[in-house]
PDB file of C-alpha atoms in Angstrom:
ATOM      1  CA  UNK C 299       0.000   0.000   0.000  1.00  0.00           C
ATOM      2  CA  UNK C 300       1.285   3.146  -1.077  1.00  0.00           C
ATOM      3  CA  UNK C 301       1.975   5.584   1.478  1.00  0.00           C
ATOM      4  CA  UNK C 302       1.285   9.523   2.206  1.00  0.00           C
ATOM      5  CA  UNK C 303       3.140  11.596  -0.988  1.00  0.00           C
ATOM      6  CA  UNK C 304       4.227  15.129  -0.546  1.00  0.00           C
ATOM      7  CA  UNK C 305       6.265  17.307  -2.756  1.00  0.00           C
ATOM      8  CA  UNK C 306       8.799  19.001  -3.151  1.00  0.00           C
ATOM      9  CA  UNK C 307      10.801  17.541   0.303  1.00  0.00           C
ATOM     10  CA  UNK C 308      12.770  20.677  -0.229  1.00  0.00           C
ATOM     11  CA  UNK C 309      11.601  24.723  -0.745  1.00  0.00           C
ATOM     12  CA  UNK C 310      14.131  27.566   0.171  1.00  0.00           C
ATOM     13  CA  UNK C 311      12.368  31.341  -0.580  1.00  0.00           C
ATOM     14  CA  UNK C 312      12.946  35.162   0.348  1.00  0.00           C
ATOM     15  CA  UNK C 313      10.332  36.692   2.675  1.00  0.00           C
ATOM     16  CA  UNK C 314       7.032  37.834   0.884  1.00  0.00           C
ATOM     17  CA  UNK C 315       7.360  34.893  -1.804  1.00  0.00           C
ATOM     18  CA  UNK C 316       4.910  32.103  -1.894  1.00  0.00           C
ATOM     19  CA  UNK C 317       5.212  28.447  -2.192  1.00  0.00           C
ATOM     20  CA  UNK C 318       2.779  25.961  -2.659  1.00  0.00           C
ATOM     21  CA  UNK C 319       3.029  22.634  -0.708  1.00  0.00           C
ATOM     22  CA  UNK C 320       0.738  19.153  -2.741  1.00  0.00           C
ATOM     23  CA  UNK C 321       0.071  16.412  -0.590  1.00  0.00           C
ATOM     24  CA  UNK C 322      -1.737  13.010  -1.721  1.00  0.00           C
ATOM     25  CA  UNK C 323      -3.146  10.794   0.984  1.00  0.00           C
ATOM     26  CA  UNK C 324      -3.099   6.726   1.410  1.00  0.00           C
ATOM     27  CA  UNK C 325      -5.923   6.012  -1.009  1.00  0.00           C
ATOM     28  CA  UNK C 326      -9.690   5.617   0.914  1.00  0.00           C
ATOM     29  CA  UNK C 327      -8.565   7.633   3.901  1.00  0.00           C
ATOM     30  CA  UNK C 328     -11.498   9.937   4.306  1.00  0.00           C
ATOM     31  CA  UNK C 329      -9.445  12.247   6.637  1.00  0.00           C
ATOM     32  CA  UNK C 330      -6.200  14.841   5.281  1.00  0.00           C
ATOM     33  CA  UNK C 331      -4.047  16.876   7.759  1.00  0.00           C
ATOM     34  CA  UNK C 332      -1.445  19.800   6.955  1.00  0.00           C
ATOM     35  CA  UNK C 333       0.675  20.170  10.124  1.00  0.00           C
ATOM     36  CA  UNK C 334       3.331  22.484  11.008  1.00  0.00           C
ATOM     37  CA  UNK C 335       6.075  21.675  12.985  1.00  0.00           C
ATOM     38  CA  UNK C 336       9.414  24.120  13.933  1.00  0.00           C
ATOM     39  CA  UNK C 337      12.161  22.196  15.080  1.00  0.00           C
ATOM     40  CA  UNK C 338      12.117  21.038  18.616  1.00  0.00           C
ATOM     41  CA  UNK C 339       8.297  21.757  18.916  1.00  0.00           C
ATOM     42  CA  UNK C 340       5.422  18.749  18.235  1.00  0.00           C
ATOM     43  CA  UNK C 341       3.051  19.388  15.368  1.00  0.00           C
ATOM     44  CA  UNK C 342       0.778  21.807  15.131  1.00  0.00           C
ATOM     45  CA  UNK C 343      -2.193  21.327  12.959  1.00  0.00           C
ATOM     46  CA  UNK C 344      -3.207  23.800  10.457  1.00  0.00           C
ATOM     47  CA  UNK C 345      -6.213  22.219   8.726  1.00  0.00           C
ATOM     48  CA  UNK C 346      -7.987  19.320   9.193  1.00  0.00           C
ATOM     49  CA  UNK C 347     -10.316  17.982   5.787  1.00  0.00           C
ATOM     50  CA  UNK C 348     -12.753  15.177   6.071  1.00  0.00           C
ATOM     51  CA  UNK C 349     -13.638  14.323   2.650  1.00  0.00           C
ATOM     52  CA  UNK C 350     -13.541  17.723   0.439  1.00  0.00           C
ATOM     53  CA  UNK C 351     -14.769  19.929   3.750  1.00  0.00           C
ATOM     54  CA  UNK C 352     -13.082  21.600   6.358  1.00  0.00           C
ATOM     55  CA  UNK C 353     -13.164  20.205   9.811  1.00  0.00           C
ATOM     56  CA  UNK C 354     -11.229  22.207  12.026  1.00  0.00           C
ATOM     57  CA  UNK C 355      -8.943  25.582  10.407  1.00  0.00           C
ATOM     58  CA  UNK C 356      -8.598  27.517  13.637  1.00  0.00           C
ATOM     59  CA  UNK C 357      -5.043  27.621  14.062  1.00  0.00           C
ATOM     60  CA  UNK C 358      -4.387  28.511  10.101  1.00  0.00           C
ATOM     61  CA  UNK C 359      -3.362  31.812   9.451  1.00  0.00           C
ATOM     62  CA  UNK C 360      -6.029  32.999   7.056  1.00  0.00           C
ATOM     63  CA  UNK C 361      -4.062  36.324   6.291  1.00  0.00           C
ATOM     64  CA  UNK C 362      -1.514  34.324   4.518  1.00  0.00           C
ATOM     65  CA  UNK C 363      -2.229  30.476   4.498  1.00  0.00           C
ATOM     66  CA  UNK C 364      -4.796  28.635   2.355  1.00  0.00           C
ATOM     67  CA  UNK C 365      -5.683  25.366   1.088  1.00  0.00           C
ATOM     68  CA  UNK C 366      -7.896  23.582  -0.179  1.00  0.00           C
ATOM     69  CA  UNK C 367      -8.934  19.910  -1.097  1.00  0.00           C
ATOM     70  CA  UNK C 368     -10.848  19.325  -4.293  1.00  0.00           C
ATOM     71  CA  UNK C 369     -12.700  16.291  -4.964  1.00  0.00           C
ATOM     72  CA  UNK C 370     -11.800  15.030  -1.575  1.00  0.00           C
ATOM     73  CA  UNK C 371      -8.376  13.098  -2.454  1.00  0.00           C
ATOM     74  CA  UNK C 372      -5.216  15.209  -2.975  1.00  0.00           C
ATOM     75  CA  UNK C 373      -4.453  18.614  -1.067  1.00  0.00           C
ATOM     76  CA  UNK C 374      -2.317  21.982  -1.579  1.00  0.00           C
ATOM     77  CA  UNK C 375      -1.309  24.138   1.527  1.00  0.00           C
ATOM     78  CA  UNK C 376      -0.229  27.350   0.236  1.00  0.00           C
ATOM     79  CA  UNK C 377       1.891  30.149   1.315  1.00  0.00           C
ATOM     80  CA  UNK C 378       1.353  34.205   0.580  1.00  0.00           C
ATOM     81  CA  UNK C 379       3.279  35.756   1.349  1.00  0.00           C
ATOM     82  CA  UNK C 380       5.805  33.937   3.415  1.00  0.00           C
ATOM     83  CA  UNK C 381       7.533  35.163   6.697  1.00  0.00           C
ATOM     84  CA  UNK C 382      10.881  34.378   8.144  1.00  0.00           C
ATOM     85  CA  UNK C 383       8.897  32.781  10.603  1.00  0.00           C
ATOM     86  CA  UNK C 384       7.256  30.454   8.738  1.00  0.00           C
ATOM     87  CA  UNK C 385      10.118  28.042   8.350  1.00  0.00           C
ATOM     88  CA  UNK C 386       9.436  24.891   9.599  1.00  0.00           C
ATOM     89  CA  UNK C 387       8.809  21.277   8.631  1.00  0.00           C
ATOM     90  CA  UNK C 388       4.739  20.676   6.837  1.00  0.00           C
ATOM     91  CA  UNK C 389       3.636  17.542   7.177  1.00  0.00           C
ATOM     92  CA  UNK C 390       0.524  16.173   5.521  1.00  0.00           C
ATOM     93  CA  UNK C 391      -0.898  13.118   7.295  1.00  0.00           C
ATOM     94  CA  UNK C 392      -4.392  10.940   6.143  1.00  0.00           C
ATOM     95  CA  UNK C 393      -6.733   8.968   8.267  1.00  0.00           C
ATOM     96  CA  UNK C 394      -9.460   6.951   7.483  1.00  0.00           C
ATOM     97  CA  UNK C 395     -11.640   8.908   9.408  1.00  0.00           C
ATOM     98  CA  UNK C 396     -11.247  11.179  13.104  1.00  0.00           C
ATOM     99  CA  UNK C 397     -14.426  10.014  14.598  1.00  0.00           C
ATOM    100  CA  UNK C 398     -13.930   7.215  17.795  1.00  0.00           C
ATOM    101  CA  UNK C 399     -11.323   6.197  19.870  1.00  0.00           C
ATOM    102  CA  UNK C 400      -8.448   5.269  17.434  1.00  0.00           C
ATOM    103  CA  UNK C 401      -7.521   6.910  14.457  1.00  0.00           C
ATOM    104  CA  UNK C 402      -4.255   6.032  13.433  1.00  0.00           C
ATOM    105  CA  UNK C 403      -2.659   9.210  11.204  1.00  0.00           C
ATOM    106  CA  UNK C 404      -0.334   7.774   8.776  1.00  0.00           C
ATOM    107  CA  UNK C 405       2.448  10.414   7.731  1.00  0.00           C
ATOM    108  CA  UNK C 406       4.144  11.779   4.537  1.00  0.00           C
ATOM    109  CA  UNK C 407       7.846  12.521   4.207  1.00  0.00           C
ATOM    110  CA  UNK C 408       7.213  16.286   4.968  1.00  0.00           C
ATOM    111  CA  UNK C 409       8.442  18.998   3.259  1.00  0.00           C
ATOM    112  CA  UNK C 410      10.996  21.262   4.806  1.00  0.00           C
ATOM    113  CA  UNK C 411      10.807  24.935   4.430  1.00  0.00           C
ATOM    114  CA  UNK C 412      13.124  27.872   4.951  1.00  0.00           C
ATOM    115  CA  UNK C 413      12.282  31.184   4.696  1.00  0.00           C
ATOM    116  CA  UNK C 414      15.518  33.648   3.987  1.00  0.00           C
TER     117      UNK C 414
ATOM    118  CA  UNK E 274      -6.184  25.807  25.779  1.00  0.00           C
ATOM    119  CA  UNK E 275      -5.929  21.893  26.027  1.00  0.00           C
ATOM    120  CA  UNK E 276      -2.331  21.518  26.663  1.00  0.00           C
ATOM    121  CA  UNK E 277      -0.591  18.107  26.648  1.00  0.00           C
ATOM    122  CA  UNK E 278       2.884  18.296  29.100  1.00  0.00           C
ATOM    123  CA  UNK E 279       6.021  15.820  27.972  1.00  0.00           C
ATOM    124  CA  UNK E 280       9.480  16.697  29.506  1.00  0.00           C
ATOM    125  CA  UNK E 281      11.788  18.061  26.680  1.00  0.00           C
ATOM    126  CA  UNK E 282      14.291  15.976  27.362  1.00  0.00           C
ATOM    127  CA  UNK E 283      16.772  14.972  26.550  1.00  0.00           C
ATOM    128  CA  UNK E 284      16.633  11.732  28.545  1.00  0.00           C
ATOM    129  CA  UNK E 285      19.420   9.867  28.551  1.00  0.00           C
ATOM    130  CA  UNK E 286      19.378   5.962  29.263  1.00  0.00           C
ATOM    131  CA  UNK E 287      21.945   3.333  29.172  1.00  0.00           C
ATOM    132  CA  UNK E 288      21.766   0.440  26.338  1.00  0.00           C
ATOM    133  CA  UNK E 289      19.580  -2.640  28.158  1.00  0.00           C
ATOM    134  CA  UNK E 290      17.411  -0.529  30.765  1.00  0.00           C
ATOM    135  CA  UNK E 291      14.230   0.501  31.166  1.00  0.00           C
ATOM    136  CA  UNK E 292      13.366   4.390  29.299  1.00  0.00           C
ATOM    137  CA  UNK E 293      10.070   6.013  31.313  1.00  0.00           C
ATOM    138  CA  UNK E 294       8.721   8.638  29.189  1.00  0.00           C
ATOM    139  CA  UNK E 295       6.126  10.814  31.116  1.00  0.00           C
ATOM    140  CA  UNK E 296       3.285  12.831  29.309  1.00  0.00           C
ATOM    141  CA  UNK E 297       0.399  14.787  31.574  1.00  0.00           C
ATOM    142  CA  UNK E 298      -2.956  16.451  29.724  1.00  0.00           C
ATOM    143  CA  UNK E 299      -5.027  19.096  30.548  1.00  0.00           C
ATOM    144  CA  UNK E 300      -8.700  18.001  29.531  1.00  0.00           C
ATOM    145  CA  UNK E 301     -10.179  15.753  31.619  1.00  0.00           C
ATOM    146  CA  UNK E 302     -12.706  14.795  28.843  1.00  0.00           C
ATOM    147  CA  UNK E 303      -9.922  13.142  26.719  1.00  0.00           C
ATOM    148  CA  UNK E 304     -10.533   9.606  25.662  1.00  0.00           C
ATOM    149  CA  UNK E 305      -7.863   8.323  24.078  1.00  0.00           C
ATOM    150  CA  UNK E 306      -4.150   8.370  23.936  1.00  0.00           C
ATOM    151  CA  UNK E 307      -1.248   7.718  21.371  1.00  0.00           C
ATOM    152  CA  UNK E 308       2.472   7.698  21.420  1.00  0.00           C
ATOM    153  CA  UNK E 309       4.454   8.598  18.192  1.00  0.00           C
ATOM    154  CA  UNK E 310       8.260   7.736  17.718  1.00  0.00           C
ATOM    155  CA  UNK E 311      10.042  10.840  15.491  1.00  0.00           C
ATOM    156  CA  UNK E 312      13.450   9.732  14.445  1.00  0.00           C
ATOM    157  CA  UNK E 313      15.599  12.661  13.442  1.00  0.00           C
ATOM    158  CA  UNK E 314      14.377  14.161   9.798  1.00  0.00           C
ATOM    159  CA  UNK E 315      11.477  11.590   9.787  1.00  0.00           C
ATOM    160  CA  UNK E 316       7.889  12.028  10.504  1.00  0.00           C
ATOM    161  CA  UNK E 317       6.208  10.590  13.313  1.00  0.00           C
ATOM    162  CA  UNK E 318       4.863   6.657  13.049  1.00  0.00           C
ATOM    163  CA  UNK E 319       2.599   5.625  15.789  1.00  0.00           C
ATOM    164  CA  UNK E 320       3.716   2.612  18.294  1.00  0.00           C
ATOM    165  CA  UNK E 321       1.214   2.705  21.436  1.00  0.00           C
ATOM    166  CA  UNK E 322      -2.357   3.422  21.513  1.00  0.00           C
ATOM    167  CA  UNK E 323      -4.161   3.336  25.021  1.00  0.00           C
ATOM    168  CA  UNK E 324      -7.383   4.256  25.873  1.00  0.00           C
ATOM    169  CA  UNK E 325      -8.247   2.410  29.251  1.00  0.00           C
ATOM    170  CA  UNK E 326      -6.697   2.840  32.733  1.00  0.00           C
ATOM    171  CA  UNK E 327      -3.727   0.304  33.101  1.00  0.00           C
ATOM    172  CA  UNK E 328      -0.997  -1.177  31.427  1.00  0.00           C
ATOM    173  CA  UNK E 329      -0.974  -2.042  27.948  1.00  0.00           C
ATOM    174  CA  UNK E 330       1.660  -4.117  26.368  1.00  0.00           C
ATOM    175  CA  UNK E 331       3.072  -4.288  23.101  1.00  0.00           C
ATOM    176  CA  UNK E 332       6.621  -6.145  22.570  1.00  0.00           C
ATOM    177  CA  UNK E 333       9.382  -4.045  24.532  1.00  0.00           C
ATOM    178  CA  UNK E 334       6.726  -1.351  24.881  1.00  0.00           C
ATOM    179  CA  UNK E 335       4.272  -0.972  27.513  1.00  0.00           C
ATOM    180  CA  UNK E 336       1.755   2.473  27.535  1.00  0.00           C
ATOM    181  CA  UNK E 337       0.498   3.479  30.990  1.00  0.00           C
ATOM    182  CA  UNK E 338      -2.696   5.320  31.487  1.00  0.00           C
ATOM    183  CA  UNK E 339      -3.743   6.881  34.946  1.00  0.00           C
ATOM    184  CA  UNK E 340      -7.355   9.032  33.979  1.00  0.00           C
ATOM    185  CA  UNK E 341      -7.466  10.413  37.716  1.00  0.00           C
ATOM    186  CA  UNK E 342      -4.410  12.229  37.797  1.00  0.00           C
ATOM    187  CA  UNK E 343      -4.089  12.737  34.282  1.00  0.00           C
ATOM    188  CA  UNK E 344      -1.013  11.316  33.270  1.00  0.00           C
ATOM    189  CA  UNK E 345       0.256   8.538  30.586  1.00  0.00           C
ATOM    190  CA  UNK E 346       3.644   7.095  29.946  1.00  0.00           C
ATOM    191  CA  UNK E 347       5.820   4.654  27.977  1.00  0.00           C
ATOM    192  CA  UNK E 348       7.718   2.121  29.205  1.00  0.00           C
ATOM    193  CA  UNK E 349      10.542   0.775  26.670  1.00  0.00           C
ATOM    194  CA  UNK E 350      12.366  -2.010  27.953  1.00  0.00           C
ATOM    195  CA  UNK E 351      15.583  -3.138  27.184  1.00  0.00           C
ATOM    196  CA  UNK E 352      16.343  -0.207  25.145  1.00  0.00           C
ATOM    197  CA  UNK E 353      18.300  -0.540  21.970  1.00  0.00           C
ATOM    198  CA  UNK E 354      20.712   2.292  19.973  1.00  0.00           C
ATOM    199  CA  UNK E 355      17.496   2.107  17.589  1.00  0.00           C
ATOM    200  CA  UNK E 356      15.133   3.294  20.447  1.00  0.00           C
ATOM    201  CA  UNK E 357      17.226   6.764  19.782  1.00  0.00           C
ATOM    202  CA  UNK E 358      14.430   9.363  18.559  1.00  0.00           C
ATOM    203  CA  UNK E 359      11.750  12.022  19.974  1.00  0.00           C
ATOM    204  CA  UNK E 360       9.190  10.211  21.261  1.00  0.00           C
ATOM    205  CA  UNK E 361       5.736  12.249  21.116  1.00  0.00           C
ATOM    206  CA  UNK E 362       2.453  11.960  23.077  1.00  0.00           C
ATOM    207  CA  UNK E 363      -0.637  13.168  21.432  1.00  0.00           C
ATOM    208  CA  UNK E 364      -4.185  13.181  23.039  1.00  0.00           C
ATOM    209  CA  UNK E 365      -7.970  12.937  21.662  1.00  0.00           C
ATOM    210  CA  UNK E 366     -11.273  13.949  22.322  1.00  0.00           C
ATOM    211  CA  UNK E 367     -13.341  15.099  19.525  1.00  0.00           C
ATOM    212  CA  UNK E 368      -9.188  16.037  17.773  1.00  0.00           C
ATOM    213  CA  UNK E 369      -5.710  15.059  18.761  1.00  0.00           C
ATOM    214  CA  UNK E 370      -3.249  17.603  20.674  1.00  0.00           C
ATOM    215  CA  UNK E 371       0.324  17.139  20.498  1.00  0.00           C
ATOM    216  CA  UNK E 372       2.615  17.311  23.339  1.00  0.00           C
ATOM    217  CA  UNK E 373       6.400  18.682  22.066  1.00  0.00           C
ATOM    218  CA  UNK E 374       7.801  15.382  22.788  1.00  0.00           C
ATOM    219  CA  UNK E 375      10.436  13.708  24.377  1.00  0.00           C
ATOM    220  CA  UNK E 376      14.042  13.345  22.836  1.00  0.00           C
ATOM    221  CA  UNK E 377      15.445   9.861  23.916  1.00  0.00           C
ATOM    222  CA  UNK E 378      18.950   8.823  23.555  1.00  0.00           C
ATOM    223  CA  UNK E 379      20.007   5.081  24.278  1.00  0.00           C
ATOM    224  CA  UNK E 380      23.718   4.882  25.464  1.00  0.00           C
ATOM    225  CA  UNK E 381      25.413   1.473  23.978  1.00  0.00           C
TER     226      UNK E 381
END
């Protein structure tokens, strides 16, 4: 079974740039995730999807962070403009769903950002 | 703010003994608890999954759940080099908070 895709791994911009982040989830899982995590911290979620809609977005920075889901399978988690701040590491995860006790989140590879 | 505690670490533990990682949580109402292993450059893969009060035991792993006080740990027994990582604990109720994890490092 294929696993949790993300691309590019690698993204180095200048301040007030943007960058686009595409994330494809274990095929059937019902549930995406675009975390942010700065080194030494856990992750932080950004936006939660079941499905094509958004379940929980209240730690995304509207101002400058977006992203959307179409047709409920692959994501993008985009940047504009980006801050020095913003450099961390964005991982997507997938779920098969976030209801219940156990919902396993399977990872991607993450993609690392720096922000000069 | 649901917060979920984890000492920062790092913790350091001799090759063959037992590593205790502790995590304590702020919402009483949480119902279910996970522990995530984050190797250097790697994302997290989950290894423990506990959701009642007591042990539970998976291989050189054992998760620890105490409701009452709030508090859930990780056993790992006869830690290995390999055991080296951040260990995370992350904590559901209707969504999953994060602690900032652990960093473990197994002396040989």
């Amino acid at each position: 079974e294929a696993g949790v895709a993300q691309s590019p791994r690698y993204k180095i911009i200048e301040k007030r740039q943007s960058v686009a982040f595409w994330c494809n989830p274990i095929s059937g899982h019902a549930t995406l995730y675009w975390y942010q995590q700065i080194l030494g911290q856990g992750p932080k979620l950004l936006i939660q999807f079941q499905n094509n809609g958004v379940v929980d977005d209240s730690q995304l920075p509207k101002d400058r962070f977006s992203a959307e889901r179409l047709k409920g399978v692959d994501s993008t988690l985009k940047i504009q403009p980006a801050k020095l701040e913003d450099s961390a590491v964005y991982l997507c995860a997938s779920s098969l769903g976030s209801g219940g006790l156990y919902n396993e989140q399977f990872f991607g590879p993450g993609t690392r950002l720096t922000v000069l | 703010q649901k917060e979920v505690e984890q000492n920062s670490g790092p913790l350091s533990v001799p090759e063959g003994a037992i590593a205790s990682l502790n995590c304590t949580y702020s919402d009483r109402g949480s119902q279910s608890f996970f522990w995530y292993r984050q190797y250097s450059g790697k994302s997290p893969e989950l290894i423990m999954f506990i959701y009642s009060n007591g042990d539970k035991e998976d291989g050189r792993f054992t998760a620890q759940l105490n409701k009452a006080s709030q508090y859930v740990s990780l056993l790992i027994r006869d830690s290995q080099p390999s055991d080296s990582a951040t260990y995370l604990c992350a904590v559901k109720d209707y969504q999953l908070i994060w602690g900032a994890g652990t960093k473990l490092i197994i002396k040989p």
